[in-house]
């Protein structure tokens, strides 16, 4: 029996072995096994047909009927079988490779979009449970006449809950100024909430679209042909060159828009470095809360359009909000073109130096 197995042609050993197992070889008596092997050898030596088959995701030319039989060709014309097989195999191999690439890209896109939406939803949930800045400011203004001068905290009746609420005030700061700062914080919080809601909707739409394309790959019979598949891939912008050129559209920073200008805010020290060193252009404006740690803020330059003062003011508010001076009544902010910002040799993450700067707001 061992000698009989050794006679199998090495180049075709996997197909005959699988053919034998598919026809009950493993559980057959020894005599039946010998007969089965001899029959297969006879078929290999004098094939009645050539088979173009699809097995384990590959298109192959076989002397034995295995897997999905795509075509059956006469066993008397090996050259004709090869001529038919080669272009089909090349087309099938290209289809298999390209389908795998598109499937991987769509799966990755769906996963990344779902994760991005989940992170944005978590942040939105956290904001919803943070202190109600506008509510506190409204209480201060409604009870302004009841707040004694120089008070550092005051207990006011909350007209929503009809319960007393303790509100802290800054020493030396008028209650009107505290309310003004709270209204500003509420405005920034609303901006971030709106941005997060838009991001959630955009990322969920992207994930749903990727899952739809994956379902089409599995359910549309026409996509089993290379030409139809490539037309479909182009229609949905899934071509390799296009995908490489577009890249990810989601920036890894907090993104705000004001009067057509984009404002980017770093999330942490490493993210600050990425924003300032890799993403910011030399003509962008760069902002940072003065003398304290905080986020780097960049106002993207637009050719031929100077940045309006209200946009810089908005960016300065964001730089103050995302810094350790968040709760201060006054926060000086450094503003300078990005080309004047340098990272000193050996400086840690987020550590930069700058010149030709000015302070505002």
Tab-separated table of C-alpha atoms in Angstrom:
chain	number	residue	atom	x	y	z
A	1	UNK	CA	0.000	0.000	0.000
A	2	UNK	CA	2.785	2.410	0.825
A	3	UNK	CA	4.480	1.637	-2.510
A	4	UNK	CA	1.227	2.327	-4.373
A	5	UNK	CA	0.903	5.767	-2.750
A	6	UNK	CA	4.459	6.604	-3.778
A	7	UNK	CA	3.534	6.183	-7.456
A	8	UNK	CA	1.253	9.238	-7.334
A	9	UNK	CA	2.751	12.073	-9.407
A	10	UNK	CA	4.169	14.621	-6.897
A	11	UNK	CA	2.801	17.652	-8.782
A	12	UNK	CA	-0.751	16.288	-8.533
A	13	UNK	CA	-0.501	14.523	-5.186
A	14	UNK	CA	-2.861	16.848	-3.344
A	15	UNK	CA	-5.710	16.483	-5.857
A	16	UNK	CA	-5.642	12.676	-6.170
A	17	UNK	CA	-5.444	12.313	-2.398
A	18	UNK	CA	-8.442	14.596	-1.910
A	19	UNK	CA	-10.333	12.810	-4.681
A	20	UNK	CA	-9.707	9.447	-2.998
A	21	UNK	CA	-10.823	10.730	0.413
A	22	UNK	CA	-13.958	12.221	-1.147
A	23	UNK	CA	-14.820	8.745	-2.498
A	24	UNK	CA	-14.544	6.898	0.789
A	25	UNK	CA	-10.874	5.879	0.652
A	26	UNK	CA	-10.116	6.357	4.359
A	27	UNK	CA	-12.775	3.924	5.615
A	28	UNK	CA	-12.412	1.307	2.862
A	29	UNK	CA	-10.772	-2.138	3.271
A	30	UNK	CA	-7.183	-2.494	2.064
A	31	UNK	CA	-8.171	-4.297	-1.138
A	32	UNK	CA	-10.664	-1.550	-2.007
A	33	UNK	CA	-8.002	1.068	-1.322
A	34	UNK	CA	-5.616	-0.612	-3.782
A	35	UNK	CA	-8.322	-0.775	-6.441
A	36	UNK	CA	-9.221	2.913	-5.884
A	37	UNK	CA	-5.581	4.004	-6.188
A	38	UNK	CA	-5.096	1.976	-9.366
A	39	UNK	CA	-8.235	3.473	-10.886
A	40	UNK	CA	-7.020	6.997	-10.116
A	41	UNK	CA	-3.589	6.256	-11.595
A	42	UNK	CA	-5.270	4.976	-14.762
A	43	UNK	CA	-7.297	8.189	-15.011
A	44	UNK	CA	-4.151	10.259	-14.562
A	45	UNK	CA	-2.211	8.311	-17.169
A	46	UNK	CA	-4.994	8.349	-19.761
A	47	UNK	CA	-7.382	11.167	-18.870
A	48	UNK	CA	-10.835	11.100	-20.393
A	49	UNK	CA	-11.365	14.800	-19.619
A	50	UNK	CA	-9.650	17.891	-18.318
A	51	UNK	CA	-11.571	19.830	-15.684
A	52	UNK	CA	-11.437	23.524	-14.905
A	53	UNK	CA	-12.387	23.511	-11.238
A	54	UNK	CA	-12.750	25.958	-8.351
A	55	UNK	CA	-11.412	24.497	-5.116
A	56	UNK	CA	-10.626	26.308	-1.843
A	57	UNK	CA	-11.037	29.649	-3.577
A	58	UNK	CA	-8.591	28.799	-6.366
A	59	UNK	CA	-9.152	28.090	-10.061
A	60	UNK	CA	-7.227	24.972	-11.115
A	61	UNK	CA	-6.769	22.585	-14.052
A	62	UNK	CA	-7.408	19.029	-12.897
A	63	UNK	CA	-7.479	15.528	-14.346
A	64	UNK	CA	-10.067	14.577	-11.729
A	65	UNK	CA	-13.526	16.073	-11.049
A	66	UNK	CA	-13.199	17.916	-7.728
A	67	UNK	CA	-14.826	20.917	-6.116
A	68	UNK	CA	-16.924	23.190	-8.364
A	69	UNK	CA	-16.513	22.113	-11.999
A	70	UNK	CA	-16.447	25.245	-14.163
A	71	UNK	CA	-15.806	23.524	-17.517
A	72	UNK	CA	-15.201	20.006	-18.827
A	73	UNK	CA	-12.743	19.759	-21.753
A	74	UNK	CA	-11.734	16.779	-23.957
A	75	UNK	CA	-8.888	14.654	-22.598
A	76	UNK	CA	-7.361	14.399	-26.077
A	77	UNK	CA	-6.379	18.095	-26.313
A	78	UNK	CA	-4.020	19.082	-23.458
A	79	UNK	CA	-2.790	22.195	-25.304
A	80	UNK	CA	-6.352	23.388	-25.842
A	81	UNK	CA	-7.099	22.785	-22.153
A	82	UNK	CA	-4.088	24.879	-21.153
A	83	UNK	CA	-5.066	27.676	-23.523
A	84	UNK	CA	-8.524	27.759	-21.977
A	85	UNK	CA	-7.227	27.440	-18.436
A	86	UNK	CA	-4.494	30.118	-18.397
A	87	UNK	CA	-6.613	33.229	-19.163
A	88	UNK	CA	-9.398	31.947	-16.933
A	89	UNK	CA	-6.958	31.271	-14.091
A	90	UNK	CA	-5.340	34.696	-14.442
A	91	UNK	CA	-8.720	36.433	-14.455
A	92	UNK	CA	-9.932	34.361	-11.515
A	93	UNK	CA	-6.740	34.983	-9.578
A	94	UNK	CA	-7.034	38.724	-10.183
A	95	UNK	CA	-10.677	38.629	-9.104
A	96	UNK	CA	-9.861	36.637	-5.966
A	97	UNK	CA	-6.987	38.957	-5.022
A	98	UNK	CA	-8.909	42.158	-5.671
A	99	UNK	CA	-12.029	40.882	-3.929
A	100	UNK	CA	-9.967	39.998	-0.868
A	101	UNK	CA	-8.381	43.447	-0.827
A	102	UNK	CA	-11.735	45.210	-1.127
A	103	UNK	CA	-13.261	42.984	1.544
A	104	UNK	CA	-10.414	43.755	3.946
A	105	UNK	CA	-10.636	47.491	3.221
A	106	UNK	CA	-14.412	47.553	3.768
A	107	UNK	CA	-14.152	45.540	6.984
A	108	UNK	CA	-11.459	47.876	8.294
A	109	UNK	CA	-13.497	50.925	7.303
A	110	UNK	CA	-16.621	49.600	9.041
A	111	UNK	CA	-14.668	48.747	12.219
A	112	UNK	CA	-12.905	52.121	12.354
A	113	UNK	CA	-16.107	54.064	11.703
A	114	UNK	CA	-18.012	52.090	14.351
A	115	UNK	CA	-15.242	52.670	16.893
A	116	UNK	CA	-15.075	56.377	16.050
A	117	UNK	CA	-18.824	56.757	16.484
A	118	UNK	CA	-18.694	54.912	19.819
A	119	UNK	CA	-15.921	57.180	21.144
A	120	UNK	CA	-17.799	60.299	20.053
A	121	UNK	CA	-20.982	58.985	21.667
A	122	UNK	CA	-19.133	58.362	24.950
A	123	UNK	CA	-17.783	61.915	24.948
A	124	UNK	CA	-21.242	63.304	24.158
A	125	UNK	CA	-22.707	61.300	27.036
A	126	UNK	CA	-20.020	62.651	29.366
A	127	UNK	CA	-20.757	66.238	28.302
A	128	UNK	CA	-24.465	65.705	28.918
A	129	UNK	CA	-23.701	64.814	32.540
A	130	UNK	CA	-21.256	67.654	33.184
A	131	UNK	CA	-22.222	70.772	35.077
A	132	UNK	CA	-24.916	72.897	33.406
A	133	UNK	CA	-22.945	76.097	32.879
A	134	UNK	CA	-25.848	78.039	31.359
A	135	UNK	CA	-28.182	76.950	34.136
A	136	UNK	CA	-25.727	78.136	36.797
A	137	UNK	CA	-25.228	81.458	34.974
A	138	UNK	CA	-29.002	81.935	34.755
A	139	UNK	CA	-29.315	81.351	38.514
A	140	UNK	CA	-26.599	83.912	39.262
A	141	UNK	CA	-28.243	86.558	37.078
A	142	UNK	CA	-31.724	85.797	38.448
A	143	UNK	CA	-30.521	86.142	42.074
A	144	UNK	CA	-27.924	88.853	41.481
A	145	UNK	CA	-29.425	91.188	44.087
A	146	UNK	CA	-29.213	88.453	46.749
A	147	UNK	CA	-25.471	87.750	46.360
A	148	UNK	CA	-23.417	89.613	48.985
A	149	UNK	CA	-20.304	91.466	47.809
A	150	UNK	CA	-17.072	89.453	48.112
A	151	UNK	CA	-18.853	86.107	48.562
A	152	UNK	CA	-16.862	83.030	47.475
A	153	UNK	CA	-19.948	80.813	47.339
A	154	UNK	CA	-23.669	81.316	47.507
A	155	UNK	CA	-26.690	79.069	47.967
A	156	UNK	CA	-29.456	79.946	45.523
A	157	UNK	CA	-32.904	78.508	44.966
A	158	UNK	CA	-32.942	76.463	41.779
A	159	UNK	CA	-36.212	77.355	40.068
A	160	UNK	CA	-36.086	74.102	38.037
A	161	UNK	CA	-35.917	71.734	40.991
A	162	UNK	CA	-37.197	74.106	43.712
A	163	UNK	CA	-34.171	73.013	45.759
A	164	UNK	CA	-31.208	75.100	47.012
A	165	UNK	CA	-28.041	74.884	44.908
A	166	UNK	CA	-24.531	75.849	45.997
A	167	UNK	CA	-22.604	77.912	43.443
A	168	UNK	CA	-18.942	78.821	43.921
A	169	UNK	CA	-17.669	82.298	43.056
A	170	UNK	CA	-14.120	83.575	42.538
A	171	UNK	CA	-12.587	85.858	45.086
A	172	UNK	CA	-12.460	89.425	43.793
A	173	UNK	CA	-14.648	88.637	40.792
A	174	UNK	CA	-18.068	90.194	40.384
A	175	UNK	CA	-20.955	87.730	40.034
A	176	UNK	CA	-21.778	89.241	36.629
A	177	UNK	CA	-18.270	88.301	35.433
A	178	UNK	CA	-18.677	84.761	36.764
A	179	UNK	CA	-21.973	84.447	34.897
A	180	UNK	CA	-20.313	85.786	31.725
A	181	UNK	CA	-17.576	83.121	31.954
A	182	UNK	CA	-20.187	80.425	32.545
A	183	UNK	CA	-22.134	81.538	29.467
A	184	UNK	CA	-18.910	81.370	27.425
A	185	UNK	CA	-18.218	77.850	28.680
A	186	UNK	CA	-21.778	76.837	27.839
A	187	UNK	CA	-21.332	78.163	24.299
A	188	UNK	CA	-18.095	76.191	23.811
A	189	UNK	CA	-19.771	73.094	25.217
A	190	UNK	CA	-22.661	73.478	22.781
A	191	UNK	CA	-20.200	73.795	19.894
A	192	UNK	CA	-18.432	70.594	20.924
A	193	UNK	CA	-21.738	68.757	21.381
A	194	UNK	CA	-22.839	69.807	17.895
A	195	UNK	CA	-19.519	68.687	16.425
A	196	UNK	CA	-19.789	65.335	18.211
A	197	UNK	CA	-23.347	64.769	16.985
A	198	UNK	CA	-22.265	65.483	13.425
A	199	UNK	CA	-19.303	63.137	13.795
A	200	UNK	CA	-21.498	60.341	15.152
A	201	UNK	CA	-23.907	60.692	12.226
A	202	UNK	CA	-21.064	60.814	9.690
A	203	UNK	CA	-19.218	57.809	11.108
A	204	UNK	CA	-22.376	55.711	11.471
A	205	UNK	CA	-23.292	56.480	7.849
A	206	UNK	CA	-19.795	55.449	6.786
A	207	UNK	CA	-20.003	52.177	8.734
A	208	UNK	CA	-23.446	51.381	7.314
A	209	UNK	CA	-22.227	52.053	3.773
A	210	UNK	CA	-19.225	49.746	4.223
A	211	UNK	CA	-21.447	46.962	5.559
A	212	UNK	CA	-23.819	47.399	2.610
A	213	UNK	CA	-20.907	46.999	0.178
A	214	UNK	CA	-19.773	43.854	2.007
A	215	UNK	CA	-23.266	42.394	1.718
A	216	UNK	CA	-23.302	43.139	-2.011
A	217	UNK	CA	-20.009	41.271	-2.411
A	218	UNK	CA	-21.629	38.163	-0.957
A	219	UNK	CA	-25.053	38.379	-2.600
A	220	UNK	CA	-24.638	39.776	-6.119
A	221	UNK	CA	-23.772	36.969	-8.590
A	222	UNK	CA	-22.561	39.491	-11.199
A	223	UNK	CA	-19.600	40.374	-8.959
A	224	UNK	CA	-18.173	36.895	-9.577
A	225	UNK	CA	-16.940	38.220	-12.941
A	226	UNK	CA	-13.822	40.394	-13.016
A	227	UNK	CA	-15.160	43.055	-15.389
A	228	UNK	CA	-18.415	43.509	-13.468
A	229	UNK	CA	-16.529	43.550	-10.178
A	230	UNK	CA	-14.151	46.279	-11.353
A	231	UNK	CA	-17.071	48.378	-12.618
A	232	UNK	CA	-18.798	48.013	-9.237
A	233	UNK	CA	-15.568	48.820	-7.381
A	234	UNK	CA	-15.059	52.010	-9.424
A	235	UNK	CA	-18.687	53.024	-8.957
A	236	UNK	CA	-18.274	52.957	-5.175
A	237	UNK	CA	-14.813	54.559	-5.063
A	238	UNK	CA	-13.077	51.405	-3.881
A	239	UNK	CA	-10.250	51.361	-6.394
A	240	UNK	CA	-6.818	50.906	-4.785
A	241	UNK	CA	-5.374	54.118	-6.249
A	242	UNK	CA	-8.403	56.151	-5.207
A	243	UNK	CA	-8.403	54.661	-1.725
A	244	UNK	CA	-4.693	55.387	-1.300
A	245	UNK	CA	-5.114	58.946	-2.535
A	246	UNK	CA	-8.081	59.799	-0.339
A	247	UNK	CA	-6.800	58.311	2.901
A	248	UNK	CA	-8.764	58.661	6.122
A	249	UNK	CA	-11.071	61.708	6.204
A	250	UNK	CA	-11.368	61.780	9.987
A	251	UNK	CA	-8.753	64.085	11.539
A	252	UNK	CA	-7.376	62.867	14.900
A	253	UNK	CA	-8.083	66.223	16.596
A	254	UNK	CA	-11.061	68.169	17.905
A	255	UNK	CA	-12.366	70.052	14.863
A	256	UNK	CA	-14.338	73.317	14.931
A	257	UNK	CA	-15.584	75.530	12.101
A	258	UNK	CA	-16.050	79.304	12.234
A	259	UNK	CA	-16.827	81.586	9.253
A	260	UNK	CA	-15.411	79.022	6.856
A	261	UNK	CA	-12.148	78.601	8.801
A	262	UNK	CA	-11.149	75.295	10.399
A	263	UNK	CA	-9.869	75.282	13.978
A	264	UNK	CA	-8.002	72.174	15.186
A	265	UNK	CA	-7.462	71.415	18.890
A	266	UNK	CA	-4.992	68.830	20.202
A	267	UNK	CA	-6.255	66.124	22.552
A	268	UNK	CA	-3.123	65.380	24.617
A	269	UNK	CA	0.649	65.955	24.644
A	270	UNK	CA	1.445	63.458	21.880
A	271	UNK	CA	-1.529	64.671	19.847
A	272	UNK	CA	-0.352	68.268	20.303
A	273	UNK	CA	3.004	67.345	18.775
A	274	UNK	CA	1.269	65.631	15.876
A	275	UNK	CA	-0.913	68.689	15.234
A	276	UNK	CA	1.887	71.269	15.438
A	277	UNK	CA	4.746	69.318	13.870
A	278	UNK	CA	2.947	67.316	11.159
A	279	UNK	CA	-0.421	68.881	10.318
A	280	UNK	CA	0.036	72.624	10.833
A	281	UNK	CA	1.229	74.700	7.861
A	282	UNK	CA	3.734	77.506	8.351
A	283	UNK	CA	1.063	80.122	7.546
A	284	UNK	CA	-1.483	78.711	10.007
A	285	UNK	CA	-2.095	80.544	13.280
A	286	UNK	CA	-0.953	78.698	16.393
A	287	UNK	CA	-2.444	79.410	19.844
A	288	UNK	CA	-1.737	78.205	23.376
A	289	UNK	CA	-2.763	79.265	26.872
A	290	UNK	CA	0.155	81.259	28.275
A	291	UNK	CA	2.398	79.747	30.977
A	292	UNK	CA	0.219	76.687	31.628
A	293	UNK	CA	-0.204	73.255	30.072
A	294	UNK	CA	-3.017	72.877	27.576
A	295	UNK	CA	-4.026	71.957	24.072
A	296	UNK	CA	-2.333	73.347	20.991
A	297	UNK	CA	-4.842	75.172	18.800
A	298	UNK	CA	-4.337	75.784	15.074
A	299	UNK	CA	-6.398	78.003	12.775
A	300	UNK	CA	-5.951	76.686	9.241
A	301	UNK	CA	-4.729	79.236	6.713
A	302	UNK	CA	-6.877	80.000	3.639
A	303	UNK	CA	-5.043	81.447	0.655
A	304	UNK	CA	-5.808	85.127	0.114
A	305	UNK	CA	-8.104	85.349	3.144
A	306	UNK	CA	-6.860	86.907	6.382
A	307	UNK	CA	-8.212	85.288	9.527
A	308	UNK	CA	-10.980	87.536	10.956
A	309	UNK	CA	-10.606	88.714	14.543
A	310	UNK	CA	-13.766	86.835	15.705
A	311	UNK	CA	-12.246	83.574	14.449
A	312	UNK	CA	-9.014	84.215	16.359
A	313	UNK	CA	-11.091	85.109	19.409
A	314	UNK	CA	-12.980	81.844	19.101
A	315	UNK	CA	-9.688	79.944	18.781
A	316	UNK	CA	-8.313	81.777	21.836
A	317	UNK	CA	-11.412	80.788	23.813
A	318	UNK	CA	-10.812	77.163	22.848
A	319	UNK	CA	-7.139	77.406	23.849
A	320	UNK	CA	-8.195	78.779	27.246
A	321	UNK	CA	-10.974	76.214	27.677
A	322	UNK	CA	-8.726	73.252	26.913
A	323	UNK	CA	-6.017	74.320	29.378
A	324	UNK	CA	-5.384	74.405	33.104
A	325	UNK	CA	-6.769	77.942	33.139
A	326	UNK	CA	-10.189	76.604	32.153
A	327	UNK	CA	-11.882	77.982	35.257
A	328	UNK	CA	-9.897	81.233	35.536
A	329	UNK	CA	-11.672	84.512	34.941
A	330	UNK	CA	-8.818	85.700	32.716
A	331	UNK	CA	-6.576	83.558	30.543
A	332	UNK	CA	-3.866	85.185	28.401
A	333	UNK	CA	-3.371	83.279	25.146
A	334	UNK	CA	-0.277	83.249	22.954
A	335	UNK	CA	-0.981	83.725	19.237
A	336	UNK	CA	1.669	83.435	16.522
A	337	UNK	CA	2.062	82.126	12.986
A	338	UNK	CA	3.090	78.465	13.075
A	339	UNK	CA	6.392	79.280	11.276
A	340	UNK	CA	7.655	80.919	14.481
A	341	UNK	CA	7.006	77.826	16.625
A	342	UNK	CA	9.998	75.549	17.255
A	343	UNK	CA	10.511	72.393	19.282
A	344	UNK	CA	13.761	72.656	21.301
A	345	UNK	CA	16.148	69.731	21.057
A	346	UNK	CA	15.416	67.149	23.747
A	347	UNK	CA	12.093	68.720	24.703
A	348	UNK	CA	9.356	66.371	25.880
A	349	UNK	CA	5.994	65.846	24.239
A	350	UNK	CA	4.046	69.058	23.718
A	351	UNK	CA	7.039	71.229	24.730
A	352	UNK	CA	7.663	74.018	22.215
A	353	UNK	CA	9.156	77.483	22.030
A	354	UNK	CA	8.013	80.435	19.945
A	355	UNK	CA	8.844	83.998	19.029
A	356	UNK	CA	7.121	87.044	17.496
A	357	UNK	CA	4.041	86.195	19.535
A	358	UNK	CA	1.391	88.298	21.133
A	359	UNK	CA	-1.180	87.705	23.865
A	360	UNK	CA	-4.864	88.266	23.588
A	361	UNK	CA	-8.210	87.627	25.227
